[in-house]
């Protein structure tokens, strides 16, 4: 497991400042969501954590180690599954592990079985639905040797029912493994349902304007999505985002 700490992070793409004096912490085994309006810099934050960009100032520490500009320090799941069409499902999920060490295909098969994909181990991505492809991508991120995972709106392209099913599935797998997760979304309900804490970003330049602790016990069920308690938190976050 891993702890991520970001201190006084600033990033500009001339002439615009995208992120300014950003501070956040994701503790060991914690599921934290970044919630903000479109264009608020959420994906840029991920690119900085992943080493694709370097900040103008500030620090990014993973387990106390500076990872600025360091690629491969974290596991990353983008909005699209990004599966290689010429590799089987099993070959796709062990890809990240192949880059660092000899992959454990026995563990990979076990994870795919838990994901309901045992019958598709030798299939190719085009033979799977969008939701199934997202499951493959998440299994791949869990099998990566890195213990910190960044999830960048992985369910945004799915229909509402498939999205809820994927949220429930993600939680069931995450609660067994408990990796540290930073999750980007613009969906308030999704953030509440999945998270231990929600960090609300303001308009660009991005900084955390409020931190919302989610009081619901785990494991969580879909019934929570219709509860008055969740609705109250949703209203509160909506008002924060609207600035009222």
Short mmCIF file of C-alpha atoms in Angstrom, two decimals:
data_model
loop_
_atom_site.label_atom_id
_atom_site.label_comp_id
_atom_site.label_asym_id
_atom_site.label_seq_id
_atom_site.Cartn_x
_atom_site.Cartn_y
_atom_site.Cartn_z
CA UNK A 1 0.00 0.00 0.00
CA UNK A 2 1.06 3.59 -0.58
CA UNK A 3 0.61 7.12 0.68
CA UNK A 4 0.56 10.07 -1.73
CA UNK A 5 1.27 13.60 -0.59
CA UNK A 6 1.10 16.68 -2.82
CA UNK A 7 2.34 19.99 -1.46
CA UNK A 8 1.95 23.48 -2.98
CA UNK A 9 1.72 22.18 -6.54
CA UNK A 10 1.48 24.74 -9.36
CA UNK A 11 1.38 24.13 -13.11
CA UNK A 12 0.95 26.57 -15.99
CA UNK A 13 0.64 26.23 -19.73
CA UNK A 14 1.28 29.75 -20.93
CA UNK A 15 -0.62 31.97 -20.65
CA UNK A 16 -2.93 29.96 -18.35
CA UNK A 17 -2.32 28.70 -14.82
CA UNK A 18 -4.03 25.30 -14.59
CA UNK A 19 -3.18 24.34 -11.00
CA UNK A 20 -2.21 26.71 -8.21
CA UNK A 21 -0.95 25.83 -4.72
CA UNK A 22 -2.63 22.40 -4.70
CA UNK A 23 -2.34 20.37 -1.52
CA UNK A 24 -3.75 16.89 -0.95
CA UNK A 25 -3.05 13.59 0.78
CA UNK A 26 -4.24 10.05 -0.01
CA UNK A 27 -3.53 7.77 2.92
CA UNK A 28 -2.64 4.10 2.82
CA UNK A 29 -5.59 1.97 1.67
CA UNK A 30 -7.82 5.01 1.18
CA UNK A 31 -10.23 5.72 -1.69
CA UNK A 32 -10.24 9.47 -2.42
CA UNK A 33 -12.12 11.22 -5.23
CA UNK A 34 -11.27 14.46 -6.99
CA UNK A 35 -14.51 16.15 -7.95
CA UNK A 36 -14.73 19.30 -10.01
CA UNK A 37 -16.19 20.96 -13.08
CA UNK A 38 -14.98 20.09 -16.58
CA UNK A 39 -11.73 21.83 -17.39
CA UNK A 40 -10.78 22.33 -13.75
CA UNK A 41 -7.44 20.53 -14.12
CA UNK A 42 -8.31 17.06 -12.81
CA UNK A 43 -6.57 15.17 -15.62
CA UNK A 44 -3.56 17.51 -15.45
CA UNK A 45 -3.14 16.51 -11.80
CA UNK A 46 -2.98 12.86 -12.89
CA UNK A 47 -0.43 13.66 -15.59
CA UNK A 48 1.73 15.34 -12.97
CA UNK A 49 1.45 12.39 -10.58
CA UNK A 50 2.23 9.98 -13.43
CA UNK A 51 5.37 11.88 -14.44
CA UNK A 52 4.09 12.97 -17.86
CA UNK A 53 4.30 16.63 -16.82
CA UNK A 54 6.55 18.39 -14.34
CA UNK A 55 5.17 21.13 -12.10
CA UNK A 56 6.39 24.71 -12.00
CA UNK A 57 6.71 24.34 -8.24
CA UNK A 58 5.69 22.01 -5.43
CA UNK A 59 6.37 18.40 -4.46
CA UNK A 60 4.76 15.03 -5.18
CA UNK A 61 5.74 12.35 -2.68
CA UNK A 62 4.85 8.66 -2.84
CA UNK A 63 5.78 6.91 0.42
CA UNK A 64 8.07 9.85 1.10
CA UNK A 65 9.90 9.57 -2.24
CA UNK A 66 9.86 12.44 -4.74
CA UNK A 67 8.25 11.12 -7.95
CA UNK A 68 8.20 14.33 -10.01
CA UNK A 69 8.94 13.41 -13.63
CA UNK A 70 9.16 9.72 -12.71
CA UNK A 71 7.13 7.47 -14.99
CA UNK A 72 5.96 4.06 -13.79
CA UNK A 73 5.66 4.97 -10.11
CA UNK A 74 1.88 4.59 -10.09
CA UNK A 75 -0.73 2.47 -11.86
CA UNK A 76 -3.05 4.44 -14.14
CA UNK A 77 -6.46 3.56 -15.58
CA UNK A 78 -7.67 6.06 -18.21
CA UNK A 79 -11.20 6.88 -19.38
CA UNK A 80 -10.98 4.32 -22.20
CA UNK A 81 -9.85 0.74 -21.50
CA UNK A 82 -6.83 1.11 -23.84
CA UNK A 83 -6.54 -2.62 -24.47
CA UNK A 84 -4.29 -3.94 -27.24
CA UNK A 85 -6.57 -5.56 -29.85
CA UNK A 86 -3.99 -8.15 -30.87
CA UNK A 87 -3.51 -9.47 -27.33
CA UNK A 88 -5.92 -11.81 -25.56
CA UNK A 89 -7.64 -10.70 -22.36
CA UNK A 90 -5.13 -12.62 -20.25
CA UNK A 91 -2.23 -11.12 -22.20
CA UNK A 92 -3.68 -7.64 -21.73
CA UNK A 93 -4.07 -7.87 -17.95
CA UNK A 94 -0.49 -9.06 -17.40
CA UNK A 95 1.00 -6.41 -19.69
CA UNK A 96 1.93 -3.91 -16.96
CA UNK A 97 3.52 -6.66 -14.87
CA UNK A 98 5.54 -7.79 -17.91
CA UNK A 99 7.28 -4.42 -18.02
CA UNK A 100 8.70 -4.86 -14.52
CA UNK A 101 8.87 -8.56 -13.75
CA UNK A 102 7.66 -11.97 -14.79
CA UNK A 103 3.84 -11.83 -14.58
CA UNK A 104 1.91 -14.18 -12.32
CA UNK A 105 -0.59 -15.66 -14.78
CA UNK A 106 -2.15 -17.86 -12.11
CA UNK A 107 -3.07 -14.78 -10.07
CA UNK A 108 -4.24 -13.04 -13.25
CA UNK A 109 -6.62 -15.89 -14.07
CA UNK A 110 -7.94 -15.83 -10.50
CA UNK A 111 -8.58 -12.08 -10.73
CA UNK A 112 -10.34 -12.45 -14.09
CA UNK A 113 -12.54 -15.17 -12.60
CA UNK A 114 -13.48 -12.83 -9.73
CA UNK A 115 -14.31 -10.22 -12.38
CA UNK A 116 -16.71 -12.64 -14.10
CA UNK A 117 -14.39 -12.97 -17.10
CA UNK A 118 -13.14 -16.51 -16.70
CA UNK A 119 -14.78 -17.59 -19.97
CA UNK A 120 -13.07 -14.75 -21.85
CA UNK A 121 -9.44 -15.32 -20.88
CA UNK A 122 -8.50 -16.32 -24.43
CA UNK A 123 -10.88 -13.87 -26.13
CA UNK A 124 -9.88 -10.56 -27.72
CA UNK A 125 -11.06 -7.07 -26.66
CA UNK A 126 -13.47 -6.64 -29.59
CA UNK A 127 -15.41 -9.66 -28.35
CA UNK A 128 -16.24 -7.95 -25.02
CA UNK A 129 -18.77 -5.26 -24.14
CA UNK A 130 -17.65 -1.83 -22.95
CA UNK A 131 -18.29 -2.69 -19.32
CA UNK A 132 -16.35 -5.95 -19.62
CA UNK A 133 -13.43 -4.12 -21.21
CA UNK A 134 -13.40 -1.71 -18.26
CA UNK A 135 -13.24 -4.68 -15.89
CA UNK A 136 -10.22 -5.97 -17.79
CA UNK A 137 -8.54 -2.56 -17.52
CA UNK A 138 -9.17 -2.43 -13.77
CA UNK A 139 -7.83 -5.96 -13.25
CA UNK A 140 -4.71 -4.89 -15.20
CA UNK A 141 -4.25 -1.91 -12.87
CA UNK A 142 -4.62 -4.15 -9.79
CA UNK A 143 -2.05 -6.58 -11.16
CA UNK A 144 0.49 -3.82 -11.77
CA UNK A 145 3.40 -3.89 -9.33
CA UNK A 146 2.61 -0.33 -8.20
CA UNK A 147 0.39 -0.11 -5.12
CA UNK A 148 -1.08 3.33 -5.88
CA UNK A 149 -3.80 3.58 -8.54
CA UNK A 150 -5.11 6.65 -10.37
CA UNK A 151 -8.53 6.13 -11.99
CA UNK A 152 -9.47 8.83 -14.53
CA UNK A 153 -13.27 8.80 -15.02
CA UNK A 154 -13.21 5.11 -16.04
CA UNK A 155 -17.02 4.78 -16.22
CA UNK A 156 -17.92 8.05 -17.95
CA UNK A 157 -18.69 6.39 -21.31
CA UNK A 158 -21.02 3.75 -19.85
CA UNK A 159 -24.82 3.89 -19.63
CA UNK A 160 -26.35 4.52 -16.20
CA UNK A 161 -27.20 0.90 -15.34
CA UNK A 162 -23.85 -0.47 -16.50
CA UNK A 163 -22.12 2.33 -14.63
CA UNK A 164 -23.81 1.43 -11.32
CA UNK A 165 -22.98 -2.24 -11.85
CA UNK A 166 -19.34 -1.31 -12.48
CA UNK A 167 -19.22 0.86 -9.36
CA UNK A 168 -20.50 -2.03 -7.24
CA UNK A 169 -18.06 -4.42 -8.86
CA UNK A 170 -15.13 -2.04 -8.40
CA UNK A 171 -15.91 -1.68 -4.69
CA UNK A 172 -16.21 -5.45 -4.20
CA UNK A 173 -12.75 -5.98 -5.71
CA UNK A 174 -11.17 -2.92 -4.09
CA UNK A 175 -12.37 -3.91 -0.61
CA UNK A 176 -10.48 -7.19 -0.88
CA UNK A 177 -7.23 -5.68 -2.18
CA UNK A 178 -7.46 -2.17 -0.60
CA UNK A 179 -4.94 -0.37 -2.81
CA UNK A 180 -4.65 3.39 -2.33
CA UNK A 181 -6.81 5.07 -4.98
CA UNK A 182 -7.18 8.59 -6.33
CA UNK A 183 -10.33 8.69 -8.47
CA UNK A 184 -11.29 11.52 -10.83
CA UNK A 185 -14.95 12.10 -11.66
CA UNK A 186 -17.47 14.87 -12.27
CA UNK A 187 -20.36 12.65 -11.07
CA UNK A 188 -21.33 13.59 -7.50
CA UNK A 189 -23.25 10.39 -6.70
CA UNK A 190 -20.40 8.24 -7.98
CA UNK A 191 -17.88 10.08 -5.83
CA UNK A 192 -20.04 9.70 -2.70
CA UNK A 193 -20.79 6.03 -3.30
CA UNK A 194 -17.16 5.04 -3.85
CA UNK A 195 -15.11 7.29 -1.61
CA UNK A 196 -13.80 7.67 1.91
CA UNK A 197 -13.19 11.35 1.21
CA UNK A 198 -14.03 13.76 -1.61
CA UNK A 199 -11.76 16.67 -2.51
CA UNK A 200 -13.77 19.35 -4.29
CA UNK A 201 -11.85 21.43 -6.82
CA UNK A 202 -12.81 24.97 -7.72
CA UNK A 203 -12.69 26.58 -11.13
CA UNK A 204 -9.32 26.84 -12.84
CA UNK A 205 -6.68 27.30 -11.54
CA UNK A 206 -7.42 24.16 -9.58
CA UNK A 207 -7.06 23.95 -5.83
CA UNK A 208 -8.99 22.05 -3.19
CA UNK A 209 -11.81 24.29 -2.00
CA UNK A 210 -13.40 21.79 0.38
CA UNK A 211 -12.86 18.30 1.79
CA UNK A 212 -15.93 16.14 2.40
CA UNK A 213 -15.69 13.05 4.61
CA UNK A 214 -18.12 10.28 3.65
CA UNK A 215 -19.65 8.69 6.78
CA UNK A 216 -21.11 5.51 5.27
CA UNK A 217 -19.75 2.17 6.43
CA UNK A 218 -18.37 -0.44 4.08
CA UNK A 219 -19.29 -2.64 2.33
CA UNK A 220 -21.79 -0.45 0.47
CA UNK A 221 -24.77 -1.53 -1.61
CA UNK A 222 -26.71 0.15 -4.42
CA UNK A 223 -29.51 0.86 -1.91
CA UNK A 224 -27.30 3.66 -0.58
CA UNK A 225 -27.71 5.56 -3.87
CA UNK A 226 -31.40 6.15 -3.06
CA UNK A 227 -30.96 7.02 0.60
CA UNK A 228 -31.87 10.46 2.03
CA UNK A 229 -28.45 10.58 3.72
CA UNK A 230 -26.65 10.38 0.39
CA UNK A 231 -29.02 12.94 -1.08
CA UNK A 232 -28.14 15.41 1.68
CA UNK A 233 -24.41 15.04 1.00
CA UNK A 234 -25.08 15.39 -2.72
CA UNK A 235 -26.95 18.66 -2.10
CA UNK A 236 -24.09 19.95 0.03
CA UNK A 237 -21.47 19.17 -2.62
CA UNK A 238 -23.67 20.64 -5.35
CA UNK A 239 -23.88 23.89 -3.41
CA UNK A 240 -20.08 23.90 -2.98
CA UNK A 241 -19.57 23.42 -6.72
CA UNK A 242 -22.07 26.19 -7.49
CA UNK A 243 -20.33 28.46 -5.00
CA UNK A 244 -23.47 29.06 -2.95
#
